[in-house]
């Protein structure tokens, strides 16, 4: 009888280990299908100019999704990302107009992102306010503050050196792509080779067990929102540098793109599981979908519908998989 009971546990352990080690497989399949399908459907899809365009668009999604993935791994969510992107972009553009100092604009933007992330994290972890409610409030606060600063008027960036961040290249590789690759490498290092990464996953898997094991659950939960805020600030800098202007409406629904990329990449909305490589692939899938809508002359009105469908399918698959795992345990 003991051997029979042990078999499912061994199978479960193997299954979970495989999923934890290779969460990116959930994004690899749709990525391959999209690339192959669109290559057949449109001759321009695999041209150098179009691939570069996809990667440039994916850069902002990747950086934001990296921050979102860390939040989701703890079982939280950050709905303020899109509004914060607009806010940090306006801060950067405004400072560039006033001082023409690129270091000051970048540092100030990152500090604003970190401060908003810290506020989210402290309220969620210490006051036990649900992440959905707290970040929803911050979403409106950031968007409102951006409108107050700009008076709904775009702020143009004239500094050509700053614009290089969004439109320049090094050895033929676009700077935004280099930035998102560096951000992904740092994220992978944190998740795989630091105690913080292990603690984040532990908090998402079982908060109480992690606390009893000596993990500072509140501090680690706060960390992920700070990470998210900093990542959004970096994404905002790239966004403004690429467009050459900051506006109050920037980043609308981008938080949903980040969620879609993260979930597609194998990060569980229930917490405790996730990966960086999968998140990068998921963000590229989102960018490809946007690109395909333009190439195939599909109405942009369908874009949000497609994104919503992608999130729904990915979440259903994740929840069903976890339900099967729980059933095996029982």
mmCIF file of C-alpha atoms in Angstrom:
data_model
loop_
_atom_site.group_PDB
_atom_site.id
_atom_site.type_symbol
_atom_site.label_atom_id
_atom_site.label_comp_id
_atom_site.label_asym_id
_atom_site.label_seq_id
_atom_site.Cartn_x
_atom_site.Cartn_y
_atom_site.Cartn_z
ATOM 1 C CA UNK A 1 0.000 0.000 0.000
ATOM 2 C CA UNK A 2 2.843 2.398 0.832
ATOM 3 C CA UNK A 3 4.449 1.777 -2.563
ATOM 4 C CA UNK A 4 1.179 2.541 -4.366
ATOM 5 C CA UNK A 5 0.799 5.781 -2.440
ATOM 6 C CA UNK A 6 4.373 6.720 -3.157
ATOM 7 C CA UNK A 7 4.104 6.349 -6.942
ATOM 8 C CA UNK A 8 1.810 9.354 -7.548
ATOM 9 C CA UNK A 9 4.024 11.476 -5.271
ATOM 10 C CA UNK A 10 7.102 10.534 -7.274
ATOM 11 C CA UNK A 11 5.255 11.312 -10.524
ATOM 12 C CA UNK A 12 4.033 14.613 -9.062
ATOM 13 C CA UNK A 13 7.511 15.585 -7.948
ATOM 14 C CA UNK A 14 8.904 14.848 -11.397
ATOM 15 C CA UNK A 15 6.119 16.840 -13.079
ATOM 16 C CA UNK A 16 6.563 19.858 -10.830
ATOM 17 C CA UNK A 17 10.331 19.765 -11.163
ATOM 18 C CA UNK A 18 10.031 19.686 -14.970
ATOM 19 C CA UNK A 19 7.620 22.639 -14.983
ATOM 20 C CA UNK A 20 9.762 24.660 -12.585
ATOM 21 C CA UNK A 21 12.913 24.023 -14.611
ATOM 22 C CA UNK A 22 11.348 24.685 -18.021
ATOM 23 C CA UNK A 23 8.449 27.154 -17.552
ATOM 24 C CA UNK A 24 9.411 28.829 -20.851
ATOM 25 C CA UNK A 25 8.011 25.858 -22.806
ATOM 26 C CA UNK A 26 4.508 27.283 -22.336
ATOM 27 C CA UNK A 27 5.565 30.346 -24.358
ATOM 28 C CA UNK A 28 7.817 28.522 -26.826
ATOM 29 C CA UNK A 29 4.949 26.632 -28.473
ATOM 30 C CA UNK A 30 2.765 29.663 -29.355
ATOM 31 C CA UNK A 31 5.903 31.577 -30.366
ATOM 32 C CA UNK A 32 6.909 28.909 -32.886
ATOM 33 C CA UNK A 33 3.342 28.557 -34.173
ATOM 34 C CA UNK A 34 3.016 32.323 -34.683
ATOM 35 C CA UNK A 35 6.384 32.665 -36.409
ATOM 36 C CA UNK A 36 5.722 29.768 -38.789
ATOM 37 C CA UNK A 37 2.119 30.768 -39.478
ATOM 38 C CA UNK A 38 2.840 34.457 -40.101
ATOM 39 C CA UNK A 39 5.873 33.617 -42.248
ATOM 40 C CA UNK A 40 3.516 31.721 -44.542
ATOM 41 C CA UNK A 41 0.700 34.283 -44.319
ATOM 42 C CA UNK A 42 2.785 37.382 -45.079
ATOM 43 C CA UNK A 43 6.082 37.635 -47.002
ATOM 44 C CA UNK A 44 7.220 40.721 -45.052
ATOM 45 C CA UNK A 45 7.001 39.109 -41.641
ATOM 46 C CA UNK A 46 10.570 37.737 -41.505
ATOM 47 C CA UNK A 47 12.238 40.698 -43.173
ATOM 48 C CA UNK A 48 14.980 42.384 -41.173
ATOM 49 C CA UNK A 49 13.069 45.639 -40.814
ATOM 50 C CA UNK A 50 9.955 43.903 -39.491
ATOM 51 C CA UNK A 51 11.853 41.662 -37.065
ATOM 52 C CA UNK A 52 13.663 44.746 -35.745
ATOM 53 C CA UNK A 53 10.323 46.519 -35.351
ATOM 54 C CA UNK A 54 8.943 43.578 -33.360
ATOM 55 C CA UNK A 55 11.960 43.507 -31.041
ATOM 56 C CA UNK A 56 11.794 47.268 -30.481
ATOM 57 C CA UNK A 57 8.123 47.016 -29.572
ATOM 58 C CA UNK A 58 8.804 43.963 -27.414
ATOM 59 C CA UNK A 59 11.499 45.813 -25.440
ATOM 60 C CA UNK A 60 9.025 47.809 -23.337
ATOM 61 C CA UNK A 61 6.787 44.752 -22.846
ATOM 62 C CA UNK A 62 9.716 42.570 -21.792
ATOM 63 C CA UNK A 63 11.029 45.019 -19.202
ATOM 64 C CA UNK A 64 7.586 45.626 -17.716
ATOM 65 C CA UNK A 65 6.717 41.917 -17.777
ATOM 66 C CA UNK A 66 9.907 41.066 -15.881
ATOM 67 C CA UNK A 67 8.715 43.250 -13.010
ATOM 68 C CA UNK A 68 5.186 41.850 -13.265
ATOM 69 C CA UNK A 69 6.510 38.279 -13.150
ATOM 70 C CA UNK A 70 8.223 38.860 -9.805
ATOM 71 C CA UNK A 71 4.977 40.293 -8.399
ATOM 72 C CA UNK A 72 2.888 37.398 -9.751
ATOM 73 C CA UNK A 73 5.326 34.886 -8.246
ATOM 74 C CA UNK A 74 4.290 36.092 -4.786
ATOM 75 C CA UNK A 75 0.622 35.774 -5.674
ATOM 76 C CA UNK A 76 0.147 39.525 -6.187
ATOM 77 C CA UNK A 77 -0.486 41.770 -9.180
ATOM 78 C CA UNK A 78 0.553 45.296 -10.170
ATOM 79 C CA UNK A 79 -2.176 47.143 -12.047
ATOM 80 C CA UNK A 80 -0.355 50.479 -11.730
ATOM 81 C CA UNK A 81 2.352 49.641 -14.264
ATOM 82 C CA UNK A 82 0.791 51.359 -17.286
ATOM 83 C CA UNK A 83 0.027 54.587 -15.420
ATOM 84 C CA UNK A 84 3.446 54.574 -13.767
ATOM 85 C CA UNK A 85 5.044 54.226 -17.218
ATOM 86 C CA UNK A 86 3.335 57.473 -18.236
ATOM 87 C CA UNK A 87 4.348 59.210 -15.003
ATOM 88 C CA UNK A 88 8.060 58.325 -15.157
ATOM 89 C CA UNK A 89 8.106 59.234 -18.842
ATOM 90 C CA UNK A 90 6.695 62.666 -18.075
ATOM 91 C CA UNK A 91 9.186 63.137 -15.221
ATOM 92 C CA UNK A 92 12.089 62.282 -17.546
ATOM 93 C CA UNK A 93 10.858 64.501 -20.387
ATOM 94 C CA UNK A 94 10.088 67.420 -18.073
ATOM 95 C CA UNK A 95 13.528 67.313 -16.460
ATOM 96 C CA UNK A 96 15.194 67.076 -19.856
ATOM 97 C CA UNK A 97 13.356 70.231 -20.937
ATOM 98 C CA UNK A 98 14.307 72.060 -17.753
ATOM 99 C CA UNK A 99 17.915 70.909 -17.235
ATOM 100 C CA UNK A 100 18.921 68.951 -20.366
ATOM 101 C CA UNK A 101 20.649 66.530 -17.964
ATOM 102 C CA UNK A 102 20.258 62.901 -19.043
ATOM 103 C CA UNK A 103 21.672 61.382 -15.786
ATOM 104 C CA UNK A 104 19.298 63.517 -13.694
ATOM 105 C CA UNK A 105 16.298 62.541 -15.828
ATOM 106 C CA UNK A 106 17.135 58.824 -15.644
ATOM 107 C CA UNK A 107 17.891 58.803 -11.911
ATOM 108 C CA UNK A 108 14.762 60.798 -11.064
ATOM 109 C CA UNK A 109 12.586 58.457 -13.156
ATOM 110 C CA UNK A 110 14.011 55.364 -11.475
ATOM 111 C CA UNK A 111 13.550 56.930 -8.018
ATOM 112 C CA UNK A 112 9.901 57.742 -8.825
ATOM 113 C CA UNK A 113 9.343 54.170 -10.024
ATOM 114 C CA UNK A 114 11.002 52.723 -6.925
ATOM 115 C CA UNK A 115 9.002 55.047 -4.626
ATOM 116 C CA UNK A 116 5.653 54.076 -6.153
ATOM 117 C CA UNK A 117 6.667 50.405 -6.013
ATOM 118 C CA UNK A 118 7.704 50.767 -2.366
ATOM 119 C CA UNK A 119 4.376 52.425 -1.518
ATOM 120 C CA UNK A 120 2.510 49.551 -3.164
ATOM 121 C CA UNK A 121 4.658 46.973 -1.398
ATOM 122 C CA UNK A 122 4.446 48.519 2.050
ATOM 123 C CA UNK A 123 0.659 48.876 1.974
ATOM 124 C CA UNK A 124 0.148 45.365 0.566
ATOM 125 C CA UNK A 125 2.595 43.640 2.919
ATOM 126 C CA UNK A 126 2.113 45.630 6.133
ATOM 127 C CA UNK A 127 -1.524 46.765 5.980
ATOM 128 C CA UNK A 128 -2.679 43.575 4.231
ATOM 129 C CA UNK A 129 -4.587 45.510 1.580
ATOM 130 C CA UNK A 130 -5.248 43.191 -1.404
ATOM 131 C CA UNK A 131 -2.748 43.884 -4.215
ATOM 132 C CA UNK A 132 -5.597 44.331 -6.712
ATOM 133 C CA UNK A 133 -7.158 47.144 -4.661
ATOM 134 C CA UNK A 134 -3.898 48.888 -3.763
ATOM 135 C CA UNK A 135 -2.401 48.888 -7.248
ATOM 136 C CA UNK A 136 -5.757 49.836 -8.784
ATOM 137 C CA UNK A 137 -5.739 52.913 -6.528
ATOM 138 C CA UNK A 138 -2.138 53.676 -7.471
ATOM 139 C CA UNK A 139 -3.055 53.296 -11.133
ATOM 140 C CA UNK A 140 -5.579 56.132 -10.860
ATOM 141 C CA UNK A 141 -3.287 58.242 -8.679
ATOM 142 C CA UNK A 142 -0.369 58.003 -11.114
ATOM 143 C CA UNK A 143 -2.555 58.695 -14.145
ATOM 144 C CA UNK A 144 -4.180 61.663 -12.432
ATOM 145 C CA UNK A 145 -0.820 63.096 -11.339
ATOM 146 C CA UNK A 146 0.482 62.723 -14.896
ATOM 147 C CA UNK A 147 -2.507 64.657 -16.235
ATOM 148 C CA UNK A 148 -1.958 67.395 -13.646
ATOM 149 C CA UNK A 149 1.730 67.753 -14.578
ATOM 150 C CA UNK A 150 1.154 67.774 -18.329
ATOM 151 C CA UNK A 151 -2.299 69.371 -18.462
ATOM 152 C CA UNK A 152 -2.929 66.663 -21.101
ATOM 153 C CA UNK A 153 -0.269 68.250 -23.342
ATOM 154 C CA UNK A 154 2.583 66.083 -24.709
ATOM 155 C CA UNK A 155 6.130 67.002 -23.643
ATOM 156 C CA UNK A 156 8.565 66.831 -26.549
ATOM 157 C CA UNK A 157 12.113 65.561 -26.053
ATOM 158 C CA UNK A 158 14.738 67.422 -28.093
ATOM 159 C CA UNK A 159 17.885 65.868 -26.602
ATOM 160 C CA UNK A 160 19.351 63.686 -29.382
ATOM 161 C CA UNK A 161 21.659 61.816 -27.000
ATOM 162 C CA UNK A 162 18.661 60.745 -24.924
ATOM 163 C CA UNK A 163 16.799 59.663 -28.049
ATOM 164 C CA UNK A 164 19.728 57.350 -28.824
ATOM 165 C CA UNK A 165 18.528 55.164 -25.927
ATOM 166 C CA UNK A 166 15.374 54.406 -27.883
ATOM 167 C CA UNK A 167 16.646 54.527 -31.442
ATOM 168 C CA UNK A 168 20.383 53.894 -31.428
ATOM 169 C CA UNK A 169 22.278 50.655 -31.929
ATOM 170 C CA UNK A 170 25.531 48.982 -30.871
ATOM 171 C CA UNK A 171 27.178 46.621 -33.343
ATOM 172 C CA UNK A 172 23.900 46.528 -35.255
ATOM 173 C CA UNK A 173 21.836 45.588 -32.183
ATOM 174 C CA UNK A 174 19.169 48.165 -31.182
ATOM 175 C CA UNK A 175 19.865 49.727 -27.781
ATOM 176 C CA UNK A 176 16.349 48.874 -26.410
ATOM 177 C CA UNK A 177 17.033 45.200 -27.212
ATOM 178 C CA UNK A 178 20.371 45.375 -25.369
ATOM 179 C CA UNK A 179 18.607 46.964 -22.393
ATOM 180 C CA UNK A 180 15.900 44.287 -22.191
ATOM 181 C CA UNK A 181 18.508 41.519 -22.531
ATOM 182 C CA UNK A 182 20.525 43.009 -19.653
ATOM 183 C CA UNK A 183 17.345 43.381 -17.574
ATOM 184 C CA UNK A 184 16.423 39.755 -18.322
ATOM 185 C CA UNK A 185 19.914 38.561 -17.373
ATOM 186 C CA UNK A 186 19.736 40.425 -14.058
ATOM 187 C CA UNK A 187 16.244 39.026 -13.428
ATOM 188 C CA UNK A 188 17.434 35.500 -14.191
ATOM 189 C CA UNK A 189 20.371 35.925 -11.812
ATOM 190 C CA UNK A 190 18.131 37.174 -9.000
ATOM 191 C CA UNK A 191 15.618 34.374 -9.458
ATOM 192 C CA UNK A 192 18.062 31.496 -9.924
ATOM 193 C CA UNK A 193 21.162 32.395 -7.931
ATOM 194 C CA UNK A 194 20.128 34.535 -4.974
ATOM 195 C CA UNK A 195 18.310 33.932 -1.711
ATOM 196 C CA UNK A 196 15.843 36.662 -2.696
ATOM 197 C CA UNK A 197 14.720 34.613 -5.696
ATOM 198 C CA UNK A 198 14.142 31.528 -3.563
ATOM 199 C CA UNK A 199 12.300 33.535 -0.932
ATOM 200 C CA UNK A 200 10.019 35.156 -3.523
ATOM 201 C CA UNK A 201 8.976 31.742 -4.834
ATOM 202 C CA UNK A 202 8.587 30.452 -1.267
ATOM 203 C CA UNK A 203 6.270 33.337 -0.341
ATOM 204 C CA UNK A 204 4.153 32.631 -3.405
ATOM 205 C CA UNK A 205 4.004 28.891 -2.754
ATOM 206 C CA UNK A 206 3.072 29.002 0.916
ATOM 207 C CA UNK A 207 3.377 32.298 2.772
ATOM 208 C CA UNK A 208 2.817 30.852 6.238
ATOM 209 C CA UNK A 209 5.289 28.014 5.747
ATOM 210 C CA UNK A 210 7.855 30.513 4.453
ATOM 211 C CA UNK A 211 7.318 32.732 7.504
ATOM 212 C CA UNK A 212 7.714 29.807 9.893
ATOM 213 C CA UNK A 213 10.917 28.874 8.072
ATOM 214 C CA UNK A 214 12.429 32.247 8.887
ATOM 215 C CA UNK A 215 11.721 34.051 5.611
ATOM 216 C CA UNK A 216 10.944 37.756 6.029
ATOM 217 C CA UNK A 217 7.739 37.528 4.052
ATOM 218 C CA UNK A 218 6.753 41.198 4.350
ATOM 219 C CA UNK A 219 10.144 42.489 3.209
ATOM 220 C CA UNK A 220 10.320 40.052 0.292
ATOM 221 C CA UNK A 221 6.790 40.907 -0.756
ATOM 222 C CA UNK A 222 7.702 44.589 -0.651
ATOM 223 C CA UNK A 223 10.819 43.893 -2.742
ATOM 224 C CA UNK A 224 8.874 42.593 -5.724
ATOM 225 C CA UNK A 225 6.821 45.789 -5.999
ATOM 226 C CA UNK A 226 10.002 47.864 -5.836
ATOM 227 C CA UNK A 227 11.473 45.667 -8.584
ATOM 228 C CA UNK A 228 8.301 46.188 -10.608
ATOM 229 C CA UNK A 229 8.482 49.966 -10.141
ATOM 230 C CA UNK A 230 12.128 50.129 -11.186
ATOM 231 C CA UNK A 231 11.497 47.947 -14.241
ATOM 232 C CA UNK A 232 8.597 50.178 -15.286
ATOM 233 C CA UNK A 233 10.839 53.232 -14.880
ATOM 234 C CA UNK A 234 13.440 51.683 -17.197
ATOM 235 C CA UNK A 235 10.694 50.769 -19.667
ATOM 236 C CA UNK A 236 9.350 54.334 -19.462
ATOM 237 C CA UNK A 237 12.758 55.786 -20.284
ATOM 238 C CA UNK A 238 13.061 53.501 -23.323
ATOM 239 C CA UNK A 239 9.483 54.336 -24.372
ATOM 240 C CA UNK A 240 9.976 58.110 -24.240
ATOM 241 C CA UNK A 241 13.420 57.928 -25.861
ATOM 242 C CA UNK A 242 11.985 55.911 -28.737
ATOM 243 C CA UNK A 243 8.940 58.131 -29.350
ATOM 244 C CA UNK A 244 10.694 61.418 -28.602
ATOM 245 C CA UNK A 245 7.794 62.618 -26.456
ATOM 246 C CA UNK A 246 5.962 61.903 -23.210
ATOM 247 C CA UNK A 247 2.202 62.034 -22.883
ATOM 248 C CA UNK A 248 -0.353 61.402 -20.163
ATOM 249 C CA UNK A 249 -2.107 58.635 -22.113
ATOM 250 C CA UNK A 250 1.052 56.550 -22.559
ATOM 251 C CA UNK A 251 1.042 52.970 -21.322
ATOM 252 C CA UNK A 252 -2.731 52.477 -21.265
ATOM 253 C CA UNK A 253 -3.498 48.725 -20.867
ATOM 254 C CA UNK A 254 0.249 47.948 -20.856
ATOM 255 C CA UNK A 255 -0.142 46.293 -17.455
ATOM 256 C CA UNK A 256 -2.408 43.758 -19.139
ATOM 257 C CA UNK A 257 0.215 43.128 -21.817
ATOM 258 C CA UNK A 258 2.697 42.489 -19.011
ATOM 259 C CA UNK A 259 0.330 40.048 -17.315
ATOM 260 C CA UNK A 260 -0.272 38.250 -20.612
ATOM 261 C CA UNK A 261 3.476 37.970 -21.283
ATOM 262 C CA UNK A 262 4.179 36.691 -17.772
ATOM 263 C CA UNK A 263 1.392 34.112 -17.718
ATOM 264 C CA UNK A 264 2.242 32.927 -21.239
ATOM 265 C CA UNK A 265 5.820 32.500 -20.055
ATOM 266 C CA UNK A 266 4.823 30.073 -17.323
ATOM 267 C CA UNK A 267 4.441 32.403 -14.342
ATOM 268 C CA UNK A 268 1.489 31.257 -12.276
ATOM 269 C CA UNK A 269 -1.154 33.812 -11.307
ATOM 270 C CA UNK A 270 -1.551 31.796 -8.109
ATOM 271 C CA UNK A 271 2.084 32.375 -7.156
ATOM 272 C CA UNK A 272 5.056 30.152 -6.449
ATOM 273 C CA UNK A 273 6.099 29.439 -10.050
ATOM 274 C CA UNK A 274 7.667 31.404 -12.858
ATOM 275 C CA UNK A 275 10.669 32.049 -15.033
ATOM 276 C CA UNK A 276 12.486 34.849 -16.811
ATOM 277 C CA UNK A 277 13.165 33.202 -20.178
ATOM 278 C CA UNK A 278 9.477 32.349 -20.550
ATOM 279 C CA UNK A 279 8.503 35.927 -19.710
ATOM 280 C CA UNK A 280 10.793 37.258 -22.452
ATOM 281 C CA UNK A 281 9.258 34.812 -24.934
ATOM 282 C CA UNK A 282 5.751 35.721 -23.780
ATOM 283 C CA UNK A 283 6.439 39.429 -24.321
ATOM 284 C CA UNK A 284 7.740 38.720 -27.814
ATOM 285 C CA UNK A 285 4.545 36.750 -28.519
ATOM 286 C CA UNK A 286 2.485 39.786 -27.451
ATOM 287 C CA UNK A 287 4.583 42.043 -29.695
ATOM 288 C CA UNK A 288 4.189 39.612 -32.618
ATOM 289 C CA UNK A 289 0.408 39.619 -32.166
ATOM 290 C CA UNK A 290 0.396 43.435 -32.346
ATOM 291 C CA UNK A 291 2.641 43.331 -35.387
ATOM 292 C CA UNK A 292 0.447 40.732 -37.111
ATOM 293 C CA UNK A 293 -2.631 42.916 -36.614
ATOM 294 C CA UNK A 294 -0.904 45.666 -38.602
ATOM 295 C CA UNK A 295 0.549 43.375 -41.291
ATOM 296 C CA UNK A 296 -2.728 41.581 -41.909
ATOM 297 C CA UNK A 297 -4.769 44.812 -41.846
ATOM 298 C CA UNK A 298 -6.869 43.634 -38.925
ATOM 299 C CA UNK A 299 -8.754 46.353 -37.044
ATOM 300 C CA UNK A 300 -6.857 47.482 -33.939
ATOM 301 C CA UNK A 301 -10.138 47.138 -32.044
ATOM 302 C CA UNK A 302 -9.502 43.391 -31.979
ATOM 303 C CA UNK A 303 -6.162 43.856 -30.252
ATOM 304 C CA UNK A 304 -7.540 44.072 -26.722
ATOM 305 C CA UNK A 305 -9.918 41.200 -27.433
ATOM 306 C CA UNK A 306 -7.000 39.018 -28.518
ATOM 307 C CA UNK A 307 -4.940 40.024 -25.474
ATOM 308 C CA UNK A 308 -7.865 39.231 -23.180
ATOM 309 C CA UNK A 309 -8.351 35.856 -24.838
ATOM 310 C CA UNK A 310 -4.658 35.059 -24.483
ATOM 311 C CA UNK A 311 -4.719 35.888 -20.765
ATOM 312 C CA UNK A 312 -7.910 33.871 -20.225
ATOM 313 C CA UNK A 313 -6.603 30.762 -22.000
ATOM 314 C CA UNK A 314 -3.236 30.940 -20.216
ATOM 315 C CA UNK A 315 -4.876 31.337 -16.791
ATOM 316 C CA UNK A 316 -7.333 28.488 -17.445
ATOM 317 C CA UNK A 317 -4.443 26.193 -18.415
ATOM 318 C CA UNK A 318 -2.504 27.232 -15.298
ATOM 319 C CA UNK A 319 -5.444 26.759 -12.925
ATOM 320 C CA UNK A 320 -6.394 23.397 -14.450
ATOM 321 C CA UNK A 321 -2.805 22.191 -14.207
ATOM 322 C CA UNK A 322 -2.618 23.164 -10.532
ATOM 323 C CA UNK A 323 -5.983 21.506 -9.905
ATOM 324 C CA UNK A 324 -4.657 18.253 -11.389
ATOM 325 C CA UNK A 325 -1.568 18.526 -9.207
ATOM 326 C CA UNK A 326 -3.723 19.092 -6.072
ATOM 327 C CA UNK A 327 -5.891 16.081 -7.020
ATOM 328 C CA UNK A 328 -2.807 13.894 -7.300
ATOM 329 C CA UNK A 329 -1.714 14.993 -3.847
ATOM 330 C CA UNK A 330 -5.100 14.044 -2.426
#
